[in-house]
Amino acid sequence: MVMANVTTMSGFLLVVFSNNRELQILHALLFLLIYLLTLTENLLIITITTLDQHLQSPMYYFLKHLSLLDLSFISVTVPQSIENLLTGNGYIAHSQCILQVFFFTSSAWVEVAILTVMSYDRYAAICLPLHYEVIMDPRACKRVVIAVWLSGGISGILYTAATFSITFCRAKIIHQFFCDIPQLLKLSCSNDYLGVIGVAAFMTVLSSICFVSIVFSYVHIFSTILRIPSAEGRSKAFSTCLPHLFVASFFLSTGIFEFLRPTSDSPTASDIIISIFYTVVPPTLNPMIYSLRNEAMKGALRKLLLGGEFTRKKTFLSCC
């Protein structure tokens, strides 16, 4: 790996994994397996929620967009990292880094927003079942999803513009497997990174509001579930909704922690693990937790794999 002229080169050098060639190849293979697993899971969900007309309720509509988002989210960072590990060259062009920051920050915010919308969908379905079809009107759902994706684009523009208005005057070495904003801020030797801090603070406040909304929704959901007379019904609802809350809490807490904690001049293995927790783990686990544990989804998946025909009869499902 060439380390010379890292200050004057136009791009950046990603330095994170061991210099041992065998370990680099092992890390690349692990990332490749995770990436292929994530692609397969999410493409299956997108396919069955598109083909099966029984899976056209708001819950599955949001799940389809979550899967599309997870495909985008993991594709922003992992393929580039695999290429760097296999070639032994951590160089990333300036333009590539800009695009990575834009799509990563956009996807991160869309993930937060869509998890919030999904928690409200479950709240409306369980706590307000008589008004669910009115609240989650198909046109309203489409408008919400469009707003979520547009807000992600705005977030990405704000982060990218603020980040790359910085003058990078230090060695352009990023101790991360992607163009991580906290690591980029370390390359500035003046106070021109204050714009990024402002954007990060604003988005952290919005993310905290979303997290409170998610918790509020699930508190009401669980209080409603406890009033269900059937023990089997309570157990089924809890076993499905608790993982939902865990995924949202896990993603938000690790992401906020990573952005707010001070960066270290000598990154440790724990720094990389935390990054993997909010960049790689959620897109891989979301399909299992949100969709593949759902009986309707598993039935549709069996039809797809066994070559069965999907029904054309539309139903309005509101199960958790």
Rosetta silent file (secondary structure, phi, psi, omega in degrees, C-alpha in Angstrom):
SEQUENCE: MVMANVTTMSGFLLVVFSNNRELQILHALLFLLIYLLTLTENLLIITITTLDQHLQSPMYYFLKHLSLLDLSFISVTVPQSIENLLTGNGYIAHSQCILQVFFFTSSAWVEVAILTVMSYDRYAAICLPLHYEVIMDPRACKRVVIAVWLSGGISGILYTAATFSITFCRAKIIHQFFCDIPQLLKLSCSNDYLGVIGVAAFMTVLSSICFVSIVFSYVHIFSTILRIPSAEGRSKAFSTCLPHLFVASFFLSTGIFEFLRPTSDSPTASDIIISIFYTVVPPTLNPMIYSLRNEAMKGALRKLLLGGEFTRKKTFLSCC
SCORE:     score description
SCORE:     0.000 S_00000001
   1 L     0.000  126.441 -176.977    0.000    0.000    0.000 S_00000001
   2 L   -79.971  126.021 -177.411    1.468    3.294   -1.099 S_00000001
   3 L  -111.348   -2.336 -175.934    1.686    5.768    1.752 S_00000001
   4 L   -80.030  155.564  175.848    3.673    8.515    0.070 S_00000001
   5 L    56.903   32.009 -178.640    2.262   11.892   -0.947 S_00000001
   6 L   -72.967  -15.566  178.651   -0.930   11.356    1.102 S_00000001
   7 L   -83.352  -38.821 -175.138   -1.092   15.065    1.852 S_00000001
   8 L   -92.436  -14.239 -178.185   -0.915   16.311   -1.729 S_00000001
   9 L   -66.863  153.417 -175.214   -2.917   13.556   -3.460 S_00000001
  10 L   -74.422  -31.901 -178.405   -6.401   14.495   -4.643 S_00000001
  11 L   -96.776 -155.343 -177.242   -8.174   11.560   -3.026 S_00000001
  12 E  -129.412  160.938  178.689   -8.023    9.835    0.335 S_00000001
  13 E  -115.650  117.831  179.034   -6.410    6.717    1.748 S_00000001
  14 E   -88.869  114.172 -178.564   -8.628    4.321    3.701 S_00000001
  15 L  -124.439  109.186 -176.314   -6.494    2.581    6.325 S_00000001
  16 L  -142.603  -48.378 -174.755   -8.379    0.348    8.718 S_00000001
  17 L   -88.488  172.053 -176.922   -7.738   -3.384    8.496 S_00000001
  18 L   -58.479  148.994  174.691   -4.542   -5.287    9.152 S_00000001
  19 L   -76.510   -8.729  177.544   -1.615   -4.953    6.739 S_00000001
  20 L   -67.585  122.391 -174.252   -1.404   -8.745    6.774 S_00000001
  21 H   -62.606  -39.652  179.728   -2.435   -9.859    3.264 S_00000001
  22 H   -63.519  -41.218  178.804   -4.120  -13.049    4.421 S_00000001
  23 H   -67.174  -36.354  177.667   -6.234  -11.147    6.964 S_00000001
  24 H   -61.730  -43.785  179.455   -7.198   -8.572    4.329 S_00000001
  25 H   -65.969  -39.129  177.912   -8.458  -11.340    2.036 S_00000001
  26 H   -62.352  -45.212  177.945  -10.326  -12.957    4.955 S_00000001
  27 H   -61.870  -40.548  179.678  -12.018   -9.640    5.802 S_00000001
  28 H   -62.727  -42.651 -179.933  -12.911   -9.168    2.130 S_00000001
  29 H   -66.198  -39.411  177.396  -14.493  -12.632    1.943 S_00000001
  30 H   -63.362  -45.234  177.488  -16.486  -12.039    5.138 S_00000001
  31 H   -61.769  -39.417 -179.496  -17.743   -8.710    3.792 S_00000001
  32 H   -64.727  -43.215  178.586  -18.596  -10.375    0.475 S_00000001
  33 H   -62.506  -44.045  178.912  -20.618  -13.122    2.181 S_00000001
  34 H   -63.133  -42.350 -178.701  -22.508  -10.574    4.282 S_00000001
  35 H   -63.812  -45.382  179.343  -23.139   -8.417    1.226 S_00000001
  36 H   -64.841  -38.961  176.799  -24.465  -11.311   -0.864 S_00000001
  37 H   -61.621  -45.137 -179.632  -26.684  -12.445    2.031 S_00000001
  38 H   -64.245  -42.857  177.227  -28.085   -8.936    2.402 S_00000001
  39 H   -59.643  -45.976 -178.028  -28.717   -8.604   -1.337 S_00000001
  40 H   -62.807  -48.058 -178.626  -30.524  -11.957   -1.429 S_00000001
  41 H   -58.612  -51.391 -173.631  -32.708  -11.237    1.614 S_00000001
  42 H   -72.208  -35.356  176.278  -33.789   -7.788    0.523 S_00000001
  43 H   -66.041  -36.331  176.409  -34.331   -8.670   -3.139 S_00000001
  44 H   -62.700  -43.464 -179.515  -36.565  -11.557   -2.040 S_00000001
  45 H   -65.397  -43.576  178.547  -38.638   -9.207    0.109 S_00000001
  46 H   -61.206  -40.049 -178.093  -38.959   -6.622   -2.664 S_00000001
  47 H   -66.658  -49.325 -174.722  -40.011   -9.361   -5.093 S_00000001
  48 H   -73.409  -31.690  177.436  -42.677  -11.017   -2.958 S_00000001
  49 H   -75.494  -14.459  174.951  -44.176   -7.739   -1.691 S_00000001
  50 H   -88.959  -40.609 -174.655  -44.475   -6.645   -5.321 S_00000001
  51 H   -81.963  -39.482 -174.781  -45.908   -9.879   -6.753 S_00000001
  52 L   -85.253  113.638 -178.320  -48.240  -11.035   -3.968 S_00000001
  53 H   -71.952   -9.304  172.175  -51.364   -8.875   -3.884 S_00000001
  54 H   -75.556  -15.583 -177.497  -52.064  -10.117   -0.346 S_00000001
  55 H  -109.656   52.492 -178.966  -49.012   -8.124    0.724 S_00000001
  56 L  -117.107   13.344  177.689  -50.175   -4.694   -0.384 S_00000001
  57 L   -76.196  165.563 -179.926  -51.124   -3.192    2.976 S_00000001
  58 H   -53.037  -38.316 -178.092  -49.173   -0.173    4.326 S_00000001
  59 H   -58.049  -45.386 -178.515  -47.039   -2.416    6.549 S_00000001
  60 H   -77.144  -27.423  174.465  -45.677   -4.351    3.572 S_00000001
  61 H   -63.563  -44.219  177.489  -45.414   -1.212    1.469 S_00000001
  62 H   -68.242  -37.152  178.228  -43.088    0.274    4.099 S_00000001
  63 H   -61.829  -39.710  179.025  -41.194   -3.028    4.381 S_00000001
  64 H   -62.375  -41.731  178.950  -40.544   -2.964    0.641 S_00000001
  65 H   -71.367  -32.103  175.073  -39.083    0.533    0.884 S_00000001
  66 H   -64.521  -40.637  177.983  -37.032   -0.483    3.926 S_00000001
  67 H   -65.931  -41.576  176.157  -35.554   -3.347    1.898 S_00000001
  68 H   -60.882  -41.856  177.888  -34.814   -1.014   -1.014 S_00000001
  69 H   -63.527  -44.924 -178.743  -33.154    1.355    1.429 S_00000001
  70 H   -62.557  -36.539  174.464  -31.093   -1.432    3.033 S_00000001
  71 H   -59.802  -44.236 -179.465  -29.839   -2.467   -0.407 S_00000001
  72 H   -68.120  -42.802 -174.214  -28.718    1.106   -1.016 S_00000001
  73 H   -61.126  -48.280 -177.408  -27.283    1.580    2.467 S_00000001
  74 H   -75.766  -26.590 -179.632  -24.957   -1.417    2.423 S_00000001
  75 H   -73.670  -16.917  179.654  -24.008   -0.871   -1.235 S_00000001
  76 H   -68.770  -37.302 -170.840  -22.628    2.570   -0.426 S_00000001
  77 H  -112.983  -42.902 -168.791  -19.747    1.277    1.707 S_00000001
  78 H   -68.389  -47.165 -179.995  -19.193   -2.479    1.493 S_00000001
  79 H   -57.959  -41.036  177.961  -18.409   -3.047   -2.232 S_00000001
  80 H   -62.320  -40.543  179.005  -15.750   -0.307   -2.177 S_00000001
  81 H   -65.781  -40.513  177.922  -14.246   -1.833    0.955 S_00000001
  82 H   -61.041  -45.087  179.230  -14.187   -5.308   -0.629 S_00000001
  83 H   -61.113  -44.664 -179.542  -12.391   -3.937   -3.689 S_00000001
  84 H   -62.102  -40.465 -178.983   -9.834   -2.106   -1.539 S_00000001
  85 H   -68.980  -40.057 -178.413   -9.143   -5.214    0.533 S_00000001
  86 H   -71.004  -35.521 -179.123   -8.765   -7.515   -2.462 S_00000001
  87 H   -86.710  -17.080 -176.698   -6.476   -5.130   -4.358 S_00000001
  88 L    73.715   15.708 -178.992   -4.540   -4.061   -1.263 S_00000001
  89 L  -120.981  114.358 -177.342   -5.052   -0.446   -2.300 S_00000001
  90 L   -88.929   10.195 -176.966   -7.036    1.779    0.068 S_00000001
  91 E   -70.564  136.720  173.315   -7.133    4.779   -2.263 S_00000001
  92 E  -133.178  130.211 -176.806  -10.528    6.399   -2.917 S_00000001
  93 L   -65.857  155.386 -179.616  -10.934    9.312   -5.317 S_00000001
  94 H   -57.991  -44.130 -179.595  -12.195   12.674   -4.063 S_00000001
  95 H   -65.103  -38.475  177.239  -15.346   12.423   -6.203 S_00000001
  96 H   -63.744  -39.735  179.754  -16.029    8.890   -4.929 S_00000001
  97 H   -64.683  -40.598  177.316  -15.675   10.095   -1.356 S_00000001
  98 H   -60.245  -47.753 -179.945  -18.162   12.920   -1.997 S_00000001
  99 H   -63.612  -38.023 -179.936  -20.693   10.479   -3.431 S_00000001
 100 H   -64.822  -43.900  178.145  -20.138    8.068   -0.554 S_00000001
 101 H   -62.633  -43.486 -178.727  -20.750   10.778    2.051 S_00000001
 102 H   -61.758  -53.595 -175.283  -23.892   11.946    0.217 S_00000001
 103 H   -70.936  -31.184  178.503  -25.484    8.521   -0.212 S_00000001
 104 H   -68.099  -49.345 -178.777  -24.423    7.300    3.230 S_00000001
 105 H   -68.016  -35.212  176.399  -25.869   10.280    5.118 S_00000001
 106 H   -63.141  -48.176 -178.604  -28.990   10.269    2.926 S_00000001
 107 H   -64.481  -38.174 -179.602  -29.570    6.560    3.548 S_00000001
 108 H   -61.774  -44.241 -179.787  -28.897    6.899    7.271 S_00000001
 109 H   -69.152  -40.967  178.513  -31.568    9.581    7.672 S_00000001
 110 H   -60.205  -38.253  177.490  -34.077    7.708    5.486 S_00000001
 111 H   -60.075  -46.122  178.957  -33.517    4.638    7.693 S_00000001
 112 H   -61.283  -46.910 -176.084  -34.321    6.662   10.812 S_00000001
 113 H   -65.567  -43.166 -176.326  -37.379    8.241    9.220 S_00000001
 114 H   -72.715  -31.975  173.730  -38.829    5.043    7.773 S_00000001
 115 H   -63.912  -36.442  177.137  -38.340    3.146   11.051 S_00000001
 116 H   -65.970  -44.780  179.206  -40.313    5.940   12.733 S_00000001
 117 H   -62.381  -40.938 -179.923  -43.091    5.689   10.141 S_00000001
 118 H   -65.859  -35.483  177.505  -43.208    1.913   10.541 S_00000001
 119 H   -67.523  -37.161  177.734  -43.555    2.212   14.308 S_00000001
 120 H   -68.268  -36.663  177.092  -46.465    4.622   13.831 S_00000001
 121 H   -59.237  -44.693  178.248  -48.053    2.188   11.365 S_00000001
 122 H   -66.571  -36.695  177.385  -47.945   -0.555   14.023 S_00000001
 123 H   -61.567  -46.597 -179.480  -49.305    1.889   16.616 S_00000001
 124 H   -65.104  -38.890 -177.884  -52.258    2.752   14.376 S_00000001
 125 H   -67.957  -38.034 -173.759  -52.910   -0.913   13.514 S_00000001
 126 H   -93.417  -40.264 -175.085  -52.887   -2.161   17.120 S_00000001
 127 H   -92.190  -25.010 -179.017  -54.064    0.812   19.159 S_00000001
 128 L  -130.236   56.196 -172.993  -56.465    2.401   16.651 S_00000001
 129 H   -61.901  -33.167 -178.159  -57.702   -0.552   14.552 S_00000001
 130 H   -70.794  -23.457 -178.675  -61.071    1.015   13.724 S_00000001
 131 H  -106.951    5.385 -172.164  -59.383    4.083   12.229 S_00000001
 132 H   -60.577  -46.233 -176.826  -56.412    2.295   10.643 S_00000001
 133 H   -65.827  -28.554  178.136  -57.641    2.327    7.055 S_00000001
 134 H   -77.091  -45.053 -178.345  -58.418    6.036    7.312 S_00000001
 135 H   -65.298  -47.493 -177.053  -55.111    6.971    8.980 S_00000001
 136 L   -99.071   52.261  176.495  -52.954    4.825    6.701 S_00000001
 137 L   -60.224  137.849 -177.642  -54.718    5.714    3.468 S_00000001
 138 H   -52.986  -40.439  178.978  -52.697    4.420    0.446 S_00000001
 139 H   -67.129  -38.110  177.609  -52.277    7.911   -0.982 S_00000001
 140 H   -64.754  -39.738  178.950  -51.119    9.221    2.379 S_00000001
 141 H   -61.764  -42.309  179.319  -48.615    6.353    2.636 S_00000001
 142 H   -64.573  -40.568  179.073  -47.175    7.205   -0.769 S_00000001
 143 H   -65.367  -38.812  178.894  -46.854   10.876    0.158 S_00000001
 144 H   -63.578  -44.495 -178.766  -45.113    9.947    3.418 S_00000001
 145 H   -64.949  -41.036  177.173  -42.618    7.693    1.626 S_00000001
 146 H   -61.368  -43.248  178.891  -41.880   10.380   -0.979 S_00000001
 147 H   -63.263  -38.323  179.180  -41.317   12.899    1.820 S_00000001
 148 H   -62.160  -48.037 -179.195  -39.001   10.445    3.607 S_00000001
 149 H   -66.290  -39.454  178.184  -36.821    9.920    0.524 S_00000001
 150 H   -65.366  -39.984  178.840  -36.744   13.653   -0.273 S_00000001
 151 H   -64.847  -33.201  175.090  -35.753   14.482    3.293 S_00000001
 152 H   -62.936  -41.907  177.570  -32.921   11.960    2.961 S_00000001
 153 H   -62.372  -41.258  178.033  -31.672   13.787   -0.117 S_00000001
 154 H   -63.723  -43.280  177.680  -31.777   17.115    1.729 S_00000001
 155 H   -58.991  -45.019  179.507  -29.875   15.609    4.648 S_00000001
 156 H   -62.091  -41.037  178.898  -27.241   14.241    2.278 S_00000001
 157 H   -63.447  -44.160 -179.398  -26.832   17.609    0.541 S_00000001
 158 H   -62.147  -48.344 -179.487  -26.418   19.437    3.869 S_00000001
 159 H   -63.177  -45.546 -175.486  -23.824   16.975    5.181 S_00000001
 160 H   -66.851  -44.726 -179.835  -21.901   16.792    1.899 S_00000001
 161 H   -63.102  -42.320 -179.484  -21.816   20.542    1.319 S_00000001
 162 H   -68.627  -40.300 -176.676  -20.694   21.216    4.895 S_00000001
 163 H   -67.866  -44.981 -174.401  -18.098   18.437    4.917 S_00000001
 164 L   -92.897   12.289  166.084  -16.403   19.268    1.632 S_00000001
 165 L   -87.647   -6.334  178.681  -16.318   22.989    2.285 S_00000001
 166 L   -74.235  144.189  171.822  -13.521   22.079    4.718 S_00000001
 167 L   -90.335  115.203 -179.067   -9.919   22.680    3.751 S_00000001
 168 E   -89.014  110.141 -175.079   -8.070   19.379    4.198 S_00000001
 169 L  -118.496    4.793  176.977   -4.511   20.278    5.133 S_00000001
 170 L  -107.920  174.524  177.773   -3.361   17.128    6.920 S_00000001
 171 L   -56.572  126.622 -172.277   -2.350   13.737    5.587 S_00000001
 172 L   -80.971   61.194  178.861   -5.459   12.430    3.839 S_00000001
 173 E  -109.541  124.856  179.990   -5.592    9.178    5.752 S_00000001
 174 E  -110.683  116.998  179.955   -8.991    7.951    6.940 S_00000001
 175 L   -85.546   68.464 -178.033   -8.904    5.279    9.634 S_00000001
 176 L  -164.512  162.316 -179.202  -12.154    3.713    8.514 S_00000001
 177 L   -89.610    5.546  173.817  -13.389    1.393    5.735 S_00000001
 178 L  -151.651  173.544 -179.794  -15.427    4.214    4.154 S_00000001
 179 L   -74.745   87.644 -176.787  -15.407    8.019    4.006 S_00000001
 180 L   -86.636  129.805 -175.287  -16.600    8.591    7.553 S_00000001
 181 H   -59.118  -47.678  178.280  -17.453   12.214    8.399 S_00000001
 182 H   -56.146  -36.674  177.493  -15.850   12.237   11.893 S_00000001
 183 H   -70.030  -36.304  177.551  -12.639   10.943   10.330 S_00000001
 184 H   -65.591  -35.392 -179.761  -12.790   13.587    7.587 S_00000001
 185 H   -63.577  -29.377 -179.968  -13.159   16.319   10.202 S_00000001
 186 L   -66.646  -19.174 -177.609   -9.836   15.272   11.708 S_00000001
 187 L   -82.785   -5.542  178.148   -8.118   16.287    8.459 S_00000001
 188 E   -88.693  142.030  178.530   -9.035   19.942    8.977 S_00000001
 189 L  -116.526   22.897  176.537   -6.575   22.214   10.761 S_00000001
 190 L  -140.044 -170.686 -178.169   -8.922   25.187   11.220 S_00000001
 191 L   -95.108   18.005 -177.551  -12.432   25.880   12.518 S_00000001
 192 L   -77.355    4.705  175.854  -14.122   25.512    9.124 S_00000001
 193 L   -89.989    1.241 -177.466  -15.670   22.224   10.297 S_00000001
 194 H   -63.297  -29.084  176.674  -18.174   24.081   12.494 S_00000001
 195 H   -62.570  -40.148  177.878  -20.762   23.878    9.700 S_00000001
 196 H   -65.405  -40.037  178.413  -20.625   20.088    9.869 S_00000001
 197 H   -61.296  -40.642  178.819  -21.025   20.209   13.634 S_00000001
 198 H   -63.714  -45.592  178.390  -24.113   22.368   13.186 S_00000001
 199 H   -62.827  -44.506 -179.837  -25.655   19.989   10.643 S_00000001
 200 H   -61.720  -41.126  179.778  -24.803   16.976   12.832 S_00000001
 201 H   -64.167  -42.802  179.417  -26.350   18.645   15.895 S_00000001
 202 H   -62.768  -45.986 -179.353  -29.528   19.458   13.952 S_00000001
 203 H   -69.607  -30.437  176.407  -29.851   15.917   12.583 S_00000001
 204 H   -66.114  -40.068  177.201  -29.117   14.467   16.025 S_00000001
 205 H   -62.306  -45.344  179.183  -32.012   16.467   17.469 S_00000001
 206 H   -63.520  -40.647  178.772  -34.305   15.195   14.697 S_00000001
 207 H   -64.927  -37.700  177.967  -33.082   11.620   15.237 S_00000001
 208 H   -65.531  -39.170  176.888  -33.709   11.943   18.976 S_00000001
 209 H   -62.868  -42.633  177.330  -37.254   13.148   18.276 S_00000001
 210 H   -61.821  -42.071  179.954  -37.765   10.130   16.011 S_00000001
 211 H   -63.165  -43.648  177.255  -36.425    7.814   18.702 S_00000001
 212 H   -61.261  -39.763  178.796  -38.785    9.292   21.304 S_00000001
 213 H   -63.677  -40.626  178.644  -41.661    8.855   18.832 S_00000001
 214 H   -63.644  -46.882  179.151  -40.716    5.209   18.290 S_00000001
 215 H   -61.805  -43.853  178.646  -40.555    4.552   22.033 S_00000001
 216 H   -58.198  -45.386 -179.738  -43.867    6.380   22.544 S_00000001
 217 H   -60.979  -45.084 -176.089  -45.519    4.260   19.851 S_00000001
 218 H   -75.637  -27.384  173.110  -44.275    0.981   21.307 S_00000001
 219 H   -61.072  -45.895  178.032  -45.167    1.931   24.882 S_00000001
 220 H   -67.314  -37.321  178.051  -48.761    2.341   23.717 S_00000001
 221 H   -61.746  -47.725 -177.590  -48.528   -0.825   21.627 S_00000001
 222 H   -67.058  -36.183  177.803  -47.308   -2.897   24.575 S_00000001
 223 H   -65.697  -33.624  176.426  -49.928   -1.447   26.915 S_00000001
 224 H   -71.775  -41.169 -179.685  -52.594   -2.462   24.380 S_00000001
 225 H   -61.780  -37.669 -178.769  -51.077   -5.923   23.915 S_00000001
 226 L   -63.622  -20.217  179.732  -51.171   -6.527   27.684 S_00000001
 227 L   -89.711   -1.938  177.532  -54.952   -6.122   27.547 S_00000001
 228 L   -69.653  125.944 -175.841  -55.298   -8.922   24.977 S_00000001
 229 L   -67.898  -29.711 -176.371  -57.142  -11.771   26.779 S_00000001
 230 L   -82.440  125.318  177.415  -55.398  -14.544   24.838 S_00000001
 231 H   -64.311  -36.719  178.698  -51.961  -15.497   26.168 S_00000001
 232 H   -65.547  -40.067  178.673  -51.039  -16.842   22.742 S_00000001
 233 H   -64.506  -41.876  178.189  -52.031  -13.547   21.115 S_00000001
 234 H   -63.644  -43.298 -178.628  -49.945  -11.561   23.595 S_00000001
 235 H   -63.380  -41.750 -179.825  -46.956  -13.834   23.077 S_00000001
 236 H   -64.843  -43.352 -178.944  -47.178  -13.551   19.276 S_00000001
 237 H   -66.366  -43.874  179.534  -47.475   -9.768   19.371 S_00000001
 238 H   -64.485  -42.645 -176.528  -44.591   -9.358   21.834 S_00000001
 239 H   -64.963  -23.621  178.763  -42.317  -11.757   19.921 S_00000001
 240 H   -91.460  -42.746 -173.428  -42.792   -9.678   16.776 S_00000001
 241 H   -78.793  -33.760  179.074  -42.839   -6.132   18.134 S_00000001
 242 H   -59.875  -45.065  175.517  -39.962   -6.397   20.608 S_00000001
 243 H   -61.044  -34.431  176.961  -37.403   -7.161   17.854 S_00000001
 244 H   -58.416  -48.534 -179.716  -38.764   -4.173   15.909 S_00000001
 245 H   -64.070  -38.003  179.671  -38.050   -1.898   18.855 S_00000001
 246 H   -62.779  -45.849 -178.264  -34.627   -3.476   19.349 S_00000001
 247 H   -61.341  -46.788 -179.396  -33.582   -2.856   15.722 S_00000001
 248 H   -63.391  -44.569 -179.334  -34.654    0.784   15.795 S_00000001
 249 H   -65.062  -41.179 -178.485  -33.004    1.414   19.176 S_00000001
 250 H   -63.621  -47.425 -178.578  -29.817   -0.386   18.141 S_00000001
 251 H   -64.433  -46.731 -177.892  -29.417    1.546   14.887 S_00000001
 252 H   -66.942  -44.077 -176.515  -30.174    4.945   16.407 S_00000001
 253 H   -66.792  -43.749  179.907  -28.069    4.509   19.535 S_00000001
 254 H   -68.822  -38.240  179.371  -24.958    3.240   17.715 S_00000001
 255 H   -65.846  -46.736  179.395  -25.267    5.879   14.986 S_00000001
 256 H   -65.039  -41.151  178.676  -25.703    8.792   17.398 S_00000001
 257 H   -60.721  -42.998 -178.529  -22.911    7.470   19.624 S_00000001
 258 H   -63.885  -38.222 -176.946  -20.526    7.208   16.660 S_00000001
 259 H   -79.555  -27.436 -175.678  -21.224   10.774   15.522 S_00000001
 260 H   -92.993  -24.072 -176.937  -21.084   12.385   18.950 S_00000001
 261 L   -74.883  148.673  178.453  -18.079   10.653   20.483 S_00000001
 262 L   -67.185  140.988  179.169  -14.643   12.242   20.015 S_00000001
 263 L   -78.929  146.990 -178.383  -12.504   10.643   17.322 S_00000001
 264 L   -99.110  145.860  176.182   -9.281    8.945   18.334 S_00000001
 265 L   -75.043  -18.580  177.728   -5.900    9.490   16.703 S_00000001
 266 L  -128.819   82.301 -176.151   -5.209    5.769   17.114 S_00000001
 267 L   -56.424  143.135  179.580   -8.434    3.894   16.224 S_00000001
 268 L  -107.861  174.705  178.402   -9.022    0.578   17.971 S_00000001
 269 H   -61.782  -32.804  179.803  -10.894   -2.568   16.944 S_00000001
 270 H   -64.838  -32.966  177.132  -13.903   -1.366   18.953 S_00000001
 271 H   -62.029  -42.624 -179.928  -14.137    1.744   16.741 S_00000001
 272 H   -68.898  -39.747 -179.616  -14.449   -0.450   13.641 S_00000001
 273 H   -62.780  -41.892  178.583  -16.936   -2.774   15.337 S_00000001
 274 H   -61.986  -41.701  178.339  -19.188    0.162   16.251 S_00000001
 275 H   -62.289  -42.816  179.090  -19.073    1.369   12.639 S_00000001
 276 H   -64.054  -35.481 -179.414  -19.992   -2.097   11.378 S_00000001
 277 H   -58.770  -36.811 -177.145  -22.868   -2.215   13.877 S_00000001
 278 H  -106.053   -2.590  177.583  -24.659    0.723   12.262 S_00000001
 279 H  -108.636  -35.899 -173.288  -23.502    0.327    8.626 S_00000001
 280 L  -109.420  -41.261 -174.362  -23.505   -3.425    7.950 S_00000001
 281 H   -66.147  -49.226 -178.045  -25.533   -5.161   10.660 S_00000001
 282 H   -56.772  -47.457  178.924  -28.932   -3.367   10.269 S_00000001
 283 H   -61.748  -25.049 -179.905  -29.338   -4.036    6.503 S_00000001
 284 H   -82.295  -39.506 -176.223  -28.516   -7.701    7.152 S_00000001
 285 H   -85.526  -28.729 -176.832  -30.765   -8.229   10.175 S_00000001
 286 H   -53.141  -46.325  179.599  -33.742   -6.070    9.147 S_00000001
 287 H   -60.597  -37.741 -179.701  -35.126   -8.610    6.637 S_00000001
 288 H   -67.796  -44.243 -173.174  -34.954  -11.396    9.221 S_00000001
 289 H   -79.526  -43.337 -175.149  -36.539   -9.412   12.017 S_00000001
 290 H   -83.730  -31.224 -168.970  -39.109   -7.350   10.136 S_00000001
 291 H  -122.535  -51.954 -170.355  -40.161   -9.693    7.381 S_00000001
 292 L   -72.853   -7.890  173.081  -38.913  -13.244    7.327 S_00000001
 293 L   -92.200   -2.251 -178.014  -40.389  -13.957   10.784 S_00000001
 294 L   -87.949  129.185 -175.226  -43.818  -12.929    9.461 S_00000001
 295 H   -61.257  -40.602  179.594  -46.096  -15.872    8.555 S_00000001
 296 H   -64.342  -39.186  178.669  -47.597  -14.105    5.518 S_00000001
 297 H   -67.360  -41.033  179.923  -44.117  -13.270    4.234 S_00000001
 298 H   -66.213  -36.556  176.819  -42.894  -16.839    4.777 S_00000001
 299 H   -64.624  -42.726  178.707  -45.921  -18.196    2.921 S_00000001
 300 H   -66.139  -36.359  178.394  -45.259  -15.852   -0.011 S_00000001
 301 H   -65.002  -40.657  177.498  -41.574  -16.823    0.023 S_00000001
 302 H   -62.278  -40.497  177.675  -42.489  -20.527   -0.207 S_00000001
 303 H   -60.671  -43.027 -178.336  -44.725  -19.763   -3.195 S_00000001
 304 H   -64.825  -45.281 -176.014  -41.886  -17.913   -4.906 S_00000001
 305 H   -72.924  -30.535 -178.410  -39.298  -20.633   -4.296 S_00000001
 306 H   -93.547    1.757  176.859  -41.666  -23.499   -5.205 S_00000001
 307 L    77.719   21.806  178.770  -42.950  -21.779   -8.330 S_00000001
 308 L   -75.815  165.692  179.688  -46.496  -21.266   -7.067 S_00000001
 309 L   -91.595  139.115  177.068  -48.865  -18.621   -8.403 S_00000001
 310 L   -85.433  141.050 -179.663  -49.479  -15.469   -6.438 S_00000001
 311 L   -70.731  153.041  178.568  -53.086  -14.510   -5.752 S_00000001
 312 L  -103.621    0.439 -179.712  -54.553  -11.420   -7.342 S_00000001
 313 L   -82.164  123.958 -178.318  -57.074  -10.802   -4.580 S_00000001
 314 L   -85.147  136.658  174.364  -56.172   -7.729   -2.553 S_00000001
 315 L  -129.895  160.657 -179.373  -56.566   -7.797    1.205 S_00000001
 316 L  -110.518   96.791 -177.213  -55.874   -5.214    3.883 S_00000001
 317 L   -89.411  142.157  177.320  -53.594   -6.837    6.446 S_00000001
 318 L  -139.383   28.623  178.147  -52.816   -5.177    9.720 S_00000001
 319 L   -77.273  154.136 -177.088  -51.096   -7.924   11.685 S_00000001
 320 L   -75.084    0.000    0.000  -47.959   -7.001   13.592 S_00000001
